[in-house]
Structure formats: C-alpha cells, structure tokens
mmCIF file of C-alpha atoms in Angstrom:
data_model
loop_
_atom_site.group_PDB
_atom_site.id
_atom_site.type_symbol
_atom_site.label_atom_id
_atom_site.label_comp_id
_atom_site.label_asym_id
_atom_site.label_seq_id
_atom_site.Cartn_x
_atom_site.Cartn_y
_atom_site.Cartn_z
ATOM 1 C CA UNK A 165 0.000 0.000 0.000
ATOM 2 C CA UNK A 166 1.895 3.190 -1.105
ATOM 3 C CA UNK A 167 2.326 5.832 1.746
ATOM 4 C CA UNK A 168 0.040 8.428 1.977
ATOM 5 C CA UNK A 169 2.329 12.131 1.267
ATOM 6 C CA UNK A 170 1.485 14.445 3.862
ATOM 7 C CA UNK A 171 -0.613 17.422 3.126
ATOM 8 C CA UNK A 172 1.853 20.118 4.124
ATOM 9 C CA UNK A 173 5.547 19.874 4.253
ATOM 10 C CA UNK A 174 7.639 19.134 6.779
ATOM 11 C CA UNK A 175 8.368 23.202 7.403
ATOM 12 C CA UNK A 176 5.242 24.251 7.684
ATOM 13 C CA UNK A 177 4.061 21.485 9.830
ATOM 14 C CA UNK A 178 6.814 22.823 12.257
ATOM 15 C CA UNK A 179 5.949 26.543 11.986
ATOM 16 C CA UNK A 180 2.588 25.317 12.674
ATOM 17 C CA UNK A 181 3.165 23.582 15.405
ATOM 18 C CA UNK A 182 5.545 26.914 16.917
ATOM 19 C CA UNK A 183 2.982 29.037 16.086
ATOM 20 C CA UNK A 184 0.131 26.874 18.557
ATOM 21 C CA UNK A 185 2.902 26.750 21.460
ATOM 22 C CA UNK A 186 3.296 30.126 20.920
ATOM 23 C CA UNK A 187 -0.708 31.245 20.761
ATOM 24 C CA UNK A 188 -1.165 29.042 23.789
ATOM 25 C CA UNK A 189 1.482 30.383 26.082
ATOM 26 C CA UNK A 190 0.374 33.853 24.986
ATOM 27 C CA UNK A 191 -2.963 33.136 25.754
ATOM 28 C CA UNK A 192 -2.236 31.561 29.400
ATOM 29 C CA UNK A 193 -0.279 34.609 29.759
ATOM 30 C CA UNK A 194 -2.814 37.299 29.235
ATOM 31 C CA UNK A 195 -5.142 35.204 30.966
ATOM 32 C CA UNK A 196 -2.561 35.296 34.224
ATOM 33 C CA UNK A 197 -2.253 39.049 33.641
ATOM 34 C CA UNK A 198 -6.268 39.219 33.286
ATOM 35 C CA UNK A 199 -6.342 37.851 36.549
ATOM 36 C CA UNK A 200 -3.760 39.606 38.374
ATOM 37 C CA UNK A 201 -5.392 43.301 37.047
ATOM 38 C CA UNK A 202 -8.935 41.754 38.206
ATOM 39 C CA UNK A 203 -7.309 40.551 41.864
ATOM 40 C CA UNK A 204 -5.008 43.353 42.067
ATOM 41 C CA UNK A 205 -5.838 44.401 45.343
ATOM 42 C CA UNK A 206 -4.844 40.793 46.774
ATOM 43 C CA UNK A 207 -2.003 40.472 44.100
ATOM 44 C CA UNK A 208 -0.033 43.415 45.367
ATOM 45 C CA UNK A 209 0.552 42.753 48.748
ATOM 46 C CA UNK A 210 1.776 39.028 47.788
ATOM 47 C CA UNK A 211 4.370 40.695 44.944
ATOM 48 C CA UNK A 212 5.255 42.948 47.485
ATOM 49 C CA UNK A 213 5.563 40.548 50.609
ATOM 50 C CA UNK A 214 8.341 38.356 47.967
ATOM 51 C CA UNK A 215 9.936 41.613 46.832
ATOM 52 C CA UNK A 216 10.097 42.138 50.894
ATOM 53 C CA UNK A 217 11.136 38.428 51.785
ATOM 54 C CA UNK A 218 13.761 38.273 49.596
ATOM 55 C CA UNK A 219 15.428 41.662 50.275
ATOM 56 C CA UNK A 220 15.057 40.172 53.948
ATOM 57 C CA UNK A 221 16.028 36.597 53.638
ATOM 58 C CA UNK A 222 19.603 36.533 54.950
ATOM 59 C CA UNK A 223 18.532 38.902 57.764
ATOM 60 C CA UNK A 224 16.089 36.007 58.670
ATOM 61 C CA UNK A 225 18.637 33.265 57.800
ATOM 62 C CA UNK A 226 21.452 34.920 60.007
ATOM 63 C CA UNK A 227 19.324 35.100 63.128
ATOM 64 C CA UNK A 228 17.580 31.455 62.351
ATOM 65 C CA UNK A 229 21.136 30.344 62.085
ATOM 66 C CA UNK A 230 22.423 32.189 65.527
ATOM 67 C CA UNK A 231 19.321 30.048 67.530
ATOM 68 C CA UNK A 232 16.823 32.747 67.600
ATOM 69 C CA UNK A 233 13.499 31.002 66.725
ATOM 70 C CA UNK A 234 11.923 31.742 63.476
ATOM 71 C CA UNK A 235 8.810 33.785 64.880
ATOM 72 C CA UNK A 236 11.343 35.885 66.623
ATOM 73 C CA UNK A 237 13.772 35.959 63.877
ATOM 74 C CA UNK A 238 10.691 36.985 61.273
ATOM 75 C CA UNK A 239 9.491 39.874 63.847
ATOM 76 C CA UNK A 240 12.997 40.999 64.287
ATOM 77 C CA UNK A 241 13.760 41.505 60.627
ATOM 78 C CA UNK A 242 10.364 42.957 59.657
ATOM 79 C CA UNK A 243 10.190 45.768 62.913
ATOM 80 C CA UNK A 244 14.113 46.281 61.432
ATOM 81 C CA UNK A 245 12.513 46.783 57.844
ATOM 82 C CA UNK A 246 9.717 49.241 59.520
ATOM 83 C CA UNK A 247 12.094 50.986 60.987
ATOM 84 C CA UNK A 248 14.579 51.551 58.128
ATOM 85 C CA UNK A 249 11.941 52.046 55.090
ATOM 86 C CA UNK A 250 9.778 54.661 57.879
ATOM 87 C CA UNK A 251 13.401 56.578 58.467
ATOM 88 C CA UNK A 252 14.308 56.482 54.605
ATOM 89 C CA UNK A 253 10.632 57.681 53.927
ATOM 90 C CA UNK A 254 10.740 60.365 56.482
ATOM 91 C CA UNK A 255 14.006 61.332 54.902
ATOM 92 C CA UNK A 256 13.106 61.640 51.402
ATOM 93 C CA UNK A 257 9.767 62.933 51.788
ATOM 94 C CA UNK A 258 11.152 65.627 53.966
ATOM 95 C CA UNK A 259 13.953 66.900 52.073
ATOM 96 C CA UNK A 260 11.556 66.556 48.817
ATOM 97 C CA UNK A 261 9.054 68.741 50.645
ATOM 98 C CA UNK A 262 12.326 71.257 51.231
ATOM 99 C CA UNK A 263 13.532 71.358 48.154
ATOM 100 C CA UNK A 264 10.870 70.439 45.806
ATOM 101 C CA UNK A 265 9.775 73.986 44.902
ATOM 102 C CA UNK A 266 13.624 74.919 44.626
ATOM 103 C CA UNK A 267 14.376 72.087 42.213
ATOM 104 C CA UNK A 268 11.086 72.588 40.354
ATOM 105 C CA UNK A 269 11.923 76.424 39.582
ATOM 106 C CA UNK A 270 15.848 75.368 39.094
ATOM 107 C CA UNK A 271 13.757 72.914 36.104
ATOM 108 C CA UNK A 272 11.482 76.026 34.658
ATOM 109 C CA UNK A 273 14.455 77.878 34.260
ATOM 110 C CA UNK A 274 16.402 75.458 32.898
ATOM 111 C CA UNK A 275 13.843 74.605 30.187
ATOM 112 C CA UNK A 276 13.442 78.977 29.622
ATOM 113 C CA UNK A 277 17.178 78.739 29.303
ATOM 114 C CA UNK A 278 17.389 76.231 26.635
ATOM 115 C CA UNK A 279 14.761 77.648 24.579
ATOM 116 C CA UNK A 280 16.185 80.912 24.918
ATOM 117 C CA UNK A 281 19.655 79.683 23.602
ATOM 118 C CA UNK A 282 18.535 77.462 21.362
ATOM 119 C CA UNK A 283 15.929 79.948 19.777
ATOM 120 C CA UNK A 284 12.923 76.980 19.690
ATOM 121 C CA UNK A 285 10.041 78.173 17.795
ATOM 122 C CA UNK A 286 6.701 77.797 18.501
ATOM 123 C CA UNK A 287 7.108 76.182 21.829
ATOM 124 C CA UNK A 288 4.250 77.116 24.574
ATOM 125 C CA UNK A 289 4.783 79.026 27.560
ATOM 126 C CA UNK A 290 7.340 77.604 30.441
ATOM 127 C CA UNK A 291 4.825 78.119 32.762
ATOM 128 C CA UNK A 292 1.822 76.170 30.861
ATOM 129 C CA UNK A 293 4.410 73.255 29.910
ATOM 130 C CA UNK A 294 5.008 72.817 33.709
ATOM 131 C CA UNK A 295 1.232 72.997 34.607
ATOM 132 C CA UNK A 296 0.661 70.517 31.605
ATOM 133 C CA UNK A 297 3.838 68.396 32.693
ATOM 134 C CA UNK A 298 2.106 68.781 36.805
ATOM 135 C CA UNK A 299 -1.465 67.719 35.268
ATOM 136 C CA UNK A 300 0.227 64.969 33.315
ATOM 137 C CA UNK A 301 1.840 63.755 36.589
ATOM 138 C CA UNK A 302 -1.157 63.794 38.662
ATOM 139 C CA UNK A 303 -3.205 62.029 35.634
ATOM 140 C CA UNK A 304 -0.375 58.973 36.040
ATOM 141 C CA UNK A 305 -0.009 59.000 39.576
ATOM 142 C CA UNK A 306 -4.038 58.488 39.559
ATOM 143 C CA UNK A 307 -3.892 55.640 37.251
ATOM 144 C CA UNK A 308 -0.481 54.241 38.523
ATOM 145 C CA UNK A 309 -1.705 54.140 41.721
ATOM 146 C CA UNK A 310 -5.688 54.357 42.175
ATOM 147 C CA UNK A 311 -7.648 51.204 41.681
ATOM 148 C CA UNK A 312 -5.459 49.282 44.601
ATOM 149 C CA UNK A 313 -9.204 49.383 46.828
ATOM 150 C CA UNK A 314 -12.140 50.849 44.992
ATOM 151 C CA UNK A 315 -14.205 53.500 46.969
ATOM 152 C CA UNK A 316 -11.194 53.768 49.477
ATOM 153 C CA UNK A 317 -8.971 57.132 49.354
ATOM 154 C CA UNK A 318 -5.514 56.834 47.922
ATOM 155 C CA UNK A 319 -4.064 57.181 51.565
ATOM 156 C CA UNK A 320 -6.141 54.456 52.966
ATOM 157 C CA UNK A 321 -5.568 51.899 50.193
ATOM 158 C CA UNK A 322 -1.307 52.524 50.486
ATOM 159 C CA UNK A 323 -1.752 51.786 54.663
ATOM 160 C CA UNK A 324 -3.814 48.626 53.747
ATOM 161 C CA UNK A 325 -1.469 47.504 51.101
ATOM 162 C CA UNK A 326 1.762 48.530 53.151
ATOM 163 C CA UNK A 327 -0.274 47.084 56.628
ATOM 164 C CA UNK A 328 -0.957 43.672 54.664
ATOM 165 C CA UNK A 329 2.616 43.532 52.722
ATOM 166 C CA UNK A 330 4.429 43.571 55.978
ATOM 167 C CA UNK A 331 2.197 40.854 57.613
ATOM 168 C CA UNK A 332 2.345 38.909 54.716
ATOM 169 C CA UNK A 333 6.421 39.120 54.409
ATOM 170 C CA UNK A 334 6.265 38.498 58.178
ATOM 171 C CA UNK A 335 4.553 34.982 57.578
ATOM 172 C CA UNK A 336 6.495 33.916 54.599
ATOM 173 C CA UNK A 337 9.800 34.500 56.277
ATOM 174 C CA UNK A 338 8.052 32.370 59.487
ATOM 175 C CA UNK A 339 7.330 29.788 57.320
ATOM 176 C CA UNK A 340 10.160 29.594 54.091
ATOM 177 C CA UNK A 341 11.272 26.539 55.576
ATOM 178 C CA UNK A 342 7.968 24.896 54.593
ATOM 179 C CA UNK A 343 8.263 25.934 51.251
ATOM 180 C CA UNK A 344 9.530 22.864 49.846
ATOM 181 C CA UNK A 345 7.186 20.592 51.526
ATOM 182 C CA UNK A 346 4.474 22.789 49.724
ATOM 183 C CA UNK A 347 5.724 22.734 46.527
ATOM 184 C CA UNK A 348 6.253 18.760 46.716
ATOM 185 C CA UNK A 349 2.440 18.663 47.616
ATOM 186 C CA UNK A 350 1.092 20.984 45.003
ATOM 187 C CA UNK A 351 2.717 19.346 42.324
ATOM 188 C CA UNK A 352 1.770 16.681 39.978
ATOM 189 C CA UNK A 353 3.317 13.482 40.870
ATOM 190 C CA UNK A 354 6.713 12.723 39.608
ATOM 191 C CA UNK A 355 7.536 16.777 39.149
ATOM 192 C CA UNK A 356 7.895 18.161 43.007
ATOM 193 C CA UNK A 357 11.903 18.069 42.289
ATOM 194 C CA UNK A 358 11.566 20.152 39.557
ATOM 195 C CA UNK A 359 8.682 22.615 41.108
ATOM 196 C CA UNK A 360 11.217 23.042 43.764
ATOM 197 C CA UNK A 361 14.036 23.636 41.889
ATOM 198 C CA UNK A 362 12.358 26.522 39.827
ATOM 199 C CA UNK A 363 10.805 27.680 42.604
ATOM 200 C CA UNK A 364 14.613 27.886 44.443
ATOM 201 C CA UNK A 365 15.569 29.601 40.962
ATOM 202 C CA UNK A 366 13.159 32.218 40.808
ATOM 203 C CA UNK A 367 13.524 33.129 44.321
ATOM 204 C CA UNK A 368 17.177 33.139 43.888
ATOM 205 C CA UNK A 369 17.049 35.922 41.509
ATOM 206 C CA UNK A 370 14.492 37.820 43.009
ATOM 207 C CA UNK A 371 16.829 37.883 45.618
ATOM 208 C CA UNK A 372 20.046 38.690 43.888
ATOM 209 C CA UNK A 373 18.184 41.819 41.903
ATOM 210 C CA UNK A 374 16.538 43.212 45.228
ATOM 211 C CA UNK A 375 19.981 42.926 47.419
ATOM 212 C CA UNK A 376 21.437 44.491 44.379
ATOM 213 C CA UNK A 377 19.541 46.883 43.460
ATOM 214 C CA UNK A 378 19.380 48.115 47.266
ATOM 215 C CA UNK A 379 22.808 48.388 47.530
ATOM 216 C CA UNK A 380 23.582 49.877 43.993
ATOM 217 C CA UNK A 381 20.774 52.722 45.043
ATOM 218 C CA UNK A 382 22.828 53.350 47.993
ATOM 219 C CA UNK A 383 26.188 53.816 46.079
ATOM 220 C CA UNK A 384 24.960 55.831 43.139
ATOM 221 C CA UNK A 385 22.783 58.104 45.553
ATOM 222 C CA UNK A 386 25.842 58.706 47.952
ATOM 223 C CA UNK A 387 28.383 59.387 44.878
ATOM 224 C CA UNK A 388 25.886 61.903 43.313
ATOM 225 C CA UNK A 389 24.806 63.794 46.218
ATOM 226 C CA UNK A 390 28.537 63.825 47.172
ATOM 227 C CA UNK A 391 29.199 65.166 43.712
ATOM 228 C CA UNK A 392 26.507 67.880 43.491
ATOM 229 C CA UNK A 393 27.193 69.023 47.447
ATOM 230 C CA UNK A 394 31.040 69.979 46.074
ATOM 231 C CA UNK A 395 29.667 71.624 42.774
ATOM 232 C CA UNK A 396 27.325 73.595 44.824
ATOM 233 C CA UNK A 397 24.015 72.588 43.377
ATOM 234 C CA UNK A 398 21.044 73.682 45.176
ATOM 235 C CA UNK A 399 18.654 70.884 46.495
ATOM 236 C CA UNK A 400 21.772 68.092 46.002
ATOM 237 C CA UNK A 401 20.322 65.800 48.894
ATOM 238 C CA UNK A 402 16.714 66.340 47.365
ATOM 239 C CA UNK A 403 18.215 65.063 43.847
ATOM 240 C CA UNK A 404 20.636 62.090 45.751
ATOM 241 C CA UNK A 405 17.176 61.023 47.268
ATOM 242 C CA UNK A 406 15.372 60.846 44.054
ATOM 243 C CA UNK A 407 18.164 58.804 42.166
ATOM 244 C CA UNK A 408 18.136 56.164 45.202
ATOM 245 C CA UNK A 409 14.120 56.153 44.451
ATOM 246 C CA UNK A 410 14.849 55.884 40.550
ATOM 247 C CA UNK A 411 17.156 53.262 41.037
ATOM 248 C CA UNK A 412 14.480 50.747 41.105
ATOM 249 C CA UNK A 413 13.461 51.048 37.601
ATOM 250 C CA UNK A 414 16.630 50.259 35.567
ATOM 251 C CA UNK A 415 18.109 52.767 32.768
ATOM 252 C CA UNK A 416 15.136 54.859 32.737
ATOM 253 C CA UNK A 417 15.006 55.665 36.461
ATOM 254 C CA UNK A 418 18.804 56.225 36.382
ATOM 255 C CA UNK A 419 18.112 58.568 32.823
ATOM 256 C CA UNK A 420 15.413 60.787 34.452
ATOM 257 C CA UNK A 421 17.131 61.616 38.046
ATOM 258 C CA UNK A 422 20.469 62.372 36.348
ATOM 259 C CA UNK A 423 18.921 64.563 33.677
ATOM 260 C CA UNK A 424 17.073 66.252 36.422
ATOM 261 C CA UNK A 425 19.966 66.693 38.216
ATOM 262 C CA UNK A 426 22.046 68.421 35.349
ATOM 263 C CA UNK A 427 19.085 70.612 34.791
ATOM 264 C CA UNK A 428 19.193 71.832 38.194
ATOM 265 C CA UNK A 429 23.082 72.036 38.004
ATOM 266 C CA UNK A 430 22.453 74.594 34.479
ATOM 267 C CA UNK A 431 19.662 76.605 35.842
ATOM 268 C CA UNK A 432 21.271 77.777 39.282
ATOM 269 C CA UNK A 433 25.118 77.462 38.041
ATOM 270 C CA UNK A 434 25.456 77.836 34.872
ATOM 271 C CA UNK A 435 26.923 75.570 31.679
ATOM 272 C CA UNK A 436 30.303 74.779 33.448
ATOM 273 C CA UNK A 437 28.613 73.427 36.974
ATOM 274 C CA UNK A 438 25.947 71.677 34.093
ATOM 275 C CA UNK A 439 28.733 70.188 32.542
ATOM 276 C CA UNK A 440 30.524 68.950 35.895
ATOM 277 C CA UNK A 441 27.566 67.711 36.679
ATOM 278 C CA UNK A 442 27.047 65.980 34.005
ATOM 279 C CA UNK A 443 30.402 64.321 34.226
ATOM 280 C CA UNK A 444 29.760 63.138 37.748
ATOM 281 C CA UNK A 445 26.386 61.196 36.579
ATOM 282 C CA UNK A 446 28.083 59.191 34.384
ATOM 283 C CA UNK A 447 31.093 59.050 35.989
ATOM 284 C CA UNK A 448 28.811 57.079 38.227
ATOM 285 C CA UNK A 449 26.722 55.490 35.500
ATOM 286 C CA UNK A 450 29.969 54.090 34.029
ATOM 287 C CA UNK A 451 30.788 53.097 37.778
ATOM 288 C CA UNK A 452 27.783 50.842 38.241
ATOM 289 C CA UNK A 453 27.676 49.528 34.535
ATOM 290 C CA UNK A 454 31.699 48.241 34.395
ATOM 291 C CA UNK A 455 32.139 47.673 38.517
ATOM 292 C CA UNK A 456 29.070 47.239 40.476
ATOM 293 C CA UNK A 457 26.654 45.303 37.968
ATOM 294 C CA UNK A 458 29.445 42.622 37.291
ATOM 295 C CA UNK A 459 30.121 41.957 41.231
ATOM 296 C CA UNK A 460 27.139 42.537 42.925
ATOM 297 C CA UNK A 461 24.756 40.767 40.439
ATOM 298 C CA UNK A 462 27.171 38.216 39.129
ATOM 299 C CA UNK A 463 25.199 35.708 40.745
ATOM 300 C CA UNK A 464 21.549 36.927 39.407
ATOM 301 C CA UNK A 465 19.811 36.425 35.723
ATOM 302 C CA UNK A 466 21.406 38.814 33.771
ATOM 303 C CA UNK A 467 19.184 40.413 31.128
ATOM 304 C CA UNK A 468 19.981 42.617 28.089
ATOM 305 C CA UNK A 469 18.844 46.064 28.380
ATOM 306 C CA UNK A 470 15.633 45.628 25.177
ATOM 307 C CA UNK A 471 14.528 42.942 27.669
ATOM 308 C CA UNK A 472 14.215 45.327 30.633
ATOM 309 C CA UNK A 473 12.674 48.145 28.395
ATOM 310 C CA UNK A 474 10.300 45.811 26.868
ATOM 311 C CA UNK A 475 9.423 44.640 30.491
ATOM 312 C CA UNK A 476 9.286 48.147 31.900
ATOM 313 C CA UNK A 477 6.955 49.335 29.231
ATOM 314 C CA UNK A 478 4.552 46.314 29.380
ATOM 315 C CA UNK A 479 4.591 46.628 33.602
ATOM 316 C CA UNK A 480 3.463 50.600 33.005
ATOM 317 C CA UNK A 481 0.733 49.600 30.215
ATOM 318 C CA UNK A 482 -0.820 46.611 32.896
ATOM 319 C CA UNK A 483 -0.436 48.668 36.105
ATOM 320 C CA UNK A 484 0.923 51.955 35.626
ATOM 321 C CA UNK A 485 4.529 53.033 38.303
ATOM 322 C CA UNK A 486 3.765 50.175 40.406
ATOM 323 C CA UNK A 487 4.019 47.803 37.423
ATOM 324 C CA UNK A 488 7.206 49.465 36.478
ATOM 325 C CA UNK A 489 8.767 48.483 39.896
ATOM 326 C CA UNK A 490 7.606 45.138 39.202
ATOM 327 C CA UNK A 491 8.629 44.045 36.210
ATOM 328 C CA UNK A 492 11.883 43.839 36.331
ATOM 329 C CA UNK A 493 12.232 41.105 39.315
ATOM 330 C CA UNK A 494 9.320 39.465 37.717
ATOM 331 C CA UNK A 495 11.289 38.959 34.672
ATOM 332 C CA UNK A 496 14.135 37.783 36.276
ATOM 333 C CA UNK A 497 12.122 35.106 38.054
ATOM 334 C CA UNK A 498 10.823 34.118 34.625
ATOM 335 C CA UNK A 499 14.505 33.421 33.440
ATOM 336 C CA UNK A 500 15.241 31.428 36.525
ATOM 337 C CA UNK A 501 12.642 29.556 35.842
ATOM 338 C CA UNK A 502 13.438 28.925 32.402
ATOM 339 C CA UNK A 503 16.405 28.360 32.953
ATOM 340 C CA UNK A 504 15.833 25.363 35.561
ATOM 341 C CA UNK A 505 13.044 23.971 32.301
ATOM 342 C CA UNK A 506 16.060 23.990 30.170
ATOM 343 C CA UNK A 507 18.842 22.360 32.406
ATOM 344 C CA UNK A 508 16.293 19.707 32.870
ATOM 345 C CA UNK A 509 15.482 19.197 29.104
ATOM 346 C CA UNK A 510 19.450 18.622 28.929
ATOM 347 C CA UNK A 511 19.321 16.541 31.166
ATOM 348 C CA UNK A 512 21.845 17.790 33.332
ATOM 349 C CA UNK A 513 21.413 17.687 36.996
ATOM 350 C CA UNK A 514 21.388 21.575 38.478
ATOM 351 C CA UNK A 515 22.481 22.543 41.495
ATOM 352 C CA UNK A 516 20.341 23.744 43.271
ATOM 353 C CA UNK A 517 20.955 27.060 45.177
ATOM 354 C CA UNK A 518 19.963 27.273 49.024
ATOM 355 C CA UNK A 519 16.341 28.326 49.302
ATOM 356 C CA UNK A 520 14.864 31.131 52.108
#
C-alpha cells in the first residue's frame, strides 16, 4: 500500500506547530495578567511581601542560624525593615518637601534657558508646559496608583497595602522553611523536584536583583549627592534622594534623576557646573555599569537592556509606576525559571541554590 504524502511539508508542519505553542502560552499569559489586574488588590501585597522576603532573607537566615526562633527571627527583621523604610521615607519625603519647589523652579528655568539659547520656535509658555507636565503627573499617579481598593482614598488603600505587605512578608519568612514541603504537595506526581528547583531559581534571583539593586541605590545616591554638594548645586540631597528612588526602575530611572539633576546644576550654576555635573552622573553610570553590575549581580539572571525596556513598558501599560517596579524582578524570576526547564530538558542535573 503506497504511503500516503502528507498534506503540508515538513516546514510548515513545524511553523505550525511553533505558532500553537506560541498562541497558547500567549494566551495563558494574558489570561494570568487578566487575573492579576482583576485581583489586584490581593495580588499586590503578595508581589510585594516576595519583593520584601527576599530583600530580607539573609537577615532572617542569620538570626535562624544564631538560635533565635523563626517567629522571633521573622518579627525581628520585619520591625528592622519598619524601621529603616519609615526613616528612609521620612528622609526623602522631607527633604523633597524642602527642596521640591527649589528644584522645580531650578527645572522652569532650565527649560526657559534652553529655549532661549537654542531659539525653539513655537514652543508654549514655560509656565503652561510645567502645569501641563504637573497635570500629566497627577493624571499617572491616579492611574499608577488608584484602583489598589475601589471606593477607598488613595491614603487608605497605600496603609492597607503597606499594613498587609508587611504581615504577609512576616509569615512567609516564618514559614520559608515549609516551602519545599508545599511545593512537593502541590505538584503533579513525579515533578515536586523540579517545582522546587524553579521555585529555588526564581527566588534566587528575586533575591540577587533586590539585594542588588538596594545596595547599587545606595552607592549611586551617595556618589551623586557627594558630587553635586562639592559643585554647589542647590537641592543636592533632594536630587541624591530621588536617584536612590529611581534606582528601582533600571536605565530609565537612572536617565530621568540624572537629567534632572544636570538641569538643576544649568539653571542655578550655569553651563560649566551643568557640565561637571554631568560628568559626575556618568562618571557614576559608568561606575555601576563596568564595577558594580558585574560583582554585585554576578550571581543573578542577567538580562539585556531591550529585555528590561520591553518589560518596563509592558509593567506601566498593565499597572501603571507600580508595574514598572515590578517588572523587572518578575522577569528575572521568569529566566530562573526557564532556565531550571532547560537544564532539565538537557538533562543535566542543576544545582540547586539554598532556598529562604
């Protein structure tokens, strides 16, 4: 009996078959996002409870290890966290109260300056760009952060969330030690090893980016700050505290606080001070891309810099500035976990890192 000849060739039955592995993860994904938009007001206390837990985790470990009991040790680290993100909040919300109007003025005059120079035609009013610009701001901020509890002010929902975070970080660092035994009993049989591992994986790298980050944020802020204090520029510890707070949302965070810096630098001091200042922010930029990226994060999933725009624009589009804090250490979860899938489909045998 002669063998049938299949009805499409071999290519296309491949692309084909891509193209329904592709349409099928796409679809679980939007249906994850879907749900995590619709839930978001449980969703963000749990994203922020990890982000917590693994910033925390060798806090927890240390004391665990030293014979303080884990209820203790959890308590301990998350009164410590209170304490330190309170004093850092005090801290930059008070200086940004100081030195908010100065820096804002230091910005109008700035933009006057450049158009001035520059001889721009046909561009509006200083004064109406910065009312549009404040507008603009308050229109994100609203849909950044609004939503989090319907019908609830803005003040109330970030105590809730903040109130909620903490208790859940304090529980998950009580209880890490269970989180293997979990993941064993959630997972299909024959595939608890392998939950695990990408579980270990993605926490891993959660963990690397957030101690990374952290300390990064500290080193840039205290270079900068340093910098701008000897140049002179008005509002310096105002601009060091908003580079620590754009530190969180890779390249662009670190684009926007140093150009706001300069700006400040070339409205109060002039083009020379502008230029020193300049110098200094990527004297510090180069700093952190050739010295502290490569040592601090050796250890974490490295990404290229189109995969963190990419993720930073789709975590504003779902949820706004919190999104955009987000995405990043979701993504490099993602690659932990991917790469786990594909040690396994080599069939090599992983090591596999120490767990919370």
């Amino acid at each position: 009996m002669p063998t049938r000849k299949p009805l499409l060739p071999d290519v296309a039955r491949r692309t084909a078959a891509w193209c329904g592995v592709l349409l099928l993860v796409a679809g679980v994904a939007a249906v994850a996002v879907w749900l995590c938009v619709a839930l978001k007001t449980a969703v963000t206390p749990v994203l922020l409870a990890l982000l917590g837990t693994a910033l925390l985790g060798p806090v927890h470990r240390w004391l665990t290890a030293h014979k303080v009991n884990r209820s203790v040790a959890a308590g301990l680290t998350c009164a410590a966290l209170v304490a330190v993100v309170g004093g850092a909040g005090y801290i930059v919300v008070t200086v940004m109260v100081d030195t908010g109007d100065q820096i804002v003025r230091s910005l109008k005059e700035a933009a006057q300056w450049v158009i001035d120079h520059f001889d721009i035609a046909g561009v509006a009013d200083v004064d109406d760009l910065a009312d549009n610009a404040k507008n603009l701001v308050e229109k994100f901020g609203a849909s950044a952060a609004g939503g989090l509890l319907t019908g609830i002010s803005l003040i109330g929902s970030l105590v809730t969330t903040a109130v909620l975070a903490l208790l859940l970080t304090f529980f998950f660092l009580r209880d890490s030690d269970r989180a293997a035994h979990l993941a064993h009993a959630v997972a299909p049989r024959g595939t608890g090893a392998l939950v695990e591992a990408m579980g270990r994986r993605a926490f891993e790298a959660v963990e690397g980016f957030m101690r990374g980050t952290t300390f990064i944020a500290l080193i840039d802020a205290f270079c900068i700050t340093v910098g701008l204090l000897i140049l002179g520029v008005p509002g310096a510890v105002g601009l060091g505290a908003l580079v620590f707070v754009g530190a969180y949302i890779p390249y662009l965070g670190a684009f926007i606080s140093g150009a706001v810096a300069v700006l400040v630098a070339l409205a109060d001091r002039g083009i020379v001070i502008a230029l020193w200042a300049l110098g200094v922010v990527l004297a510090v930029q180069v700093l952190e891309g050739h010295v502290l990226q490569p040592v601090i994060q050796s250890r974490t999933v490295q990404m290229h810099p189109a995969m963190v725009m990419i993720a930073l624009t789709a975590g504003a589009s779902v949820a706004g500035l919190l999104g955009m804090l987000l995405a990043v250490p979701l993504c490099a979860a993602g690659f932990g976990v991917i790469g786990e899938l594909r040690r396994e489909a080599d069939g090599g045998e992983g090591v596999v890192p120490k767990g919370p």
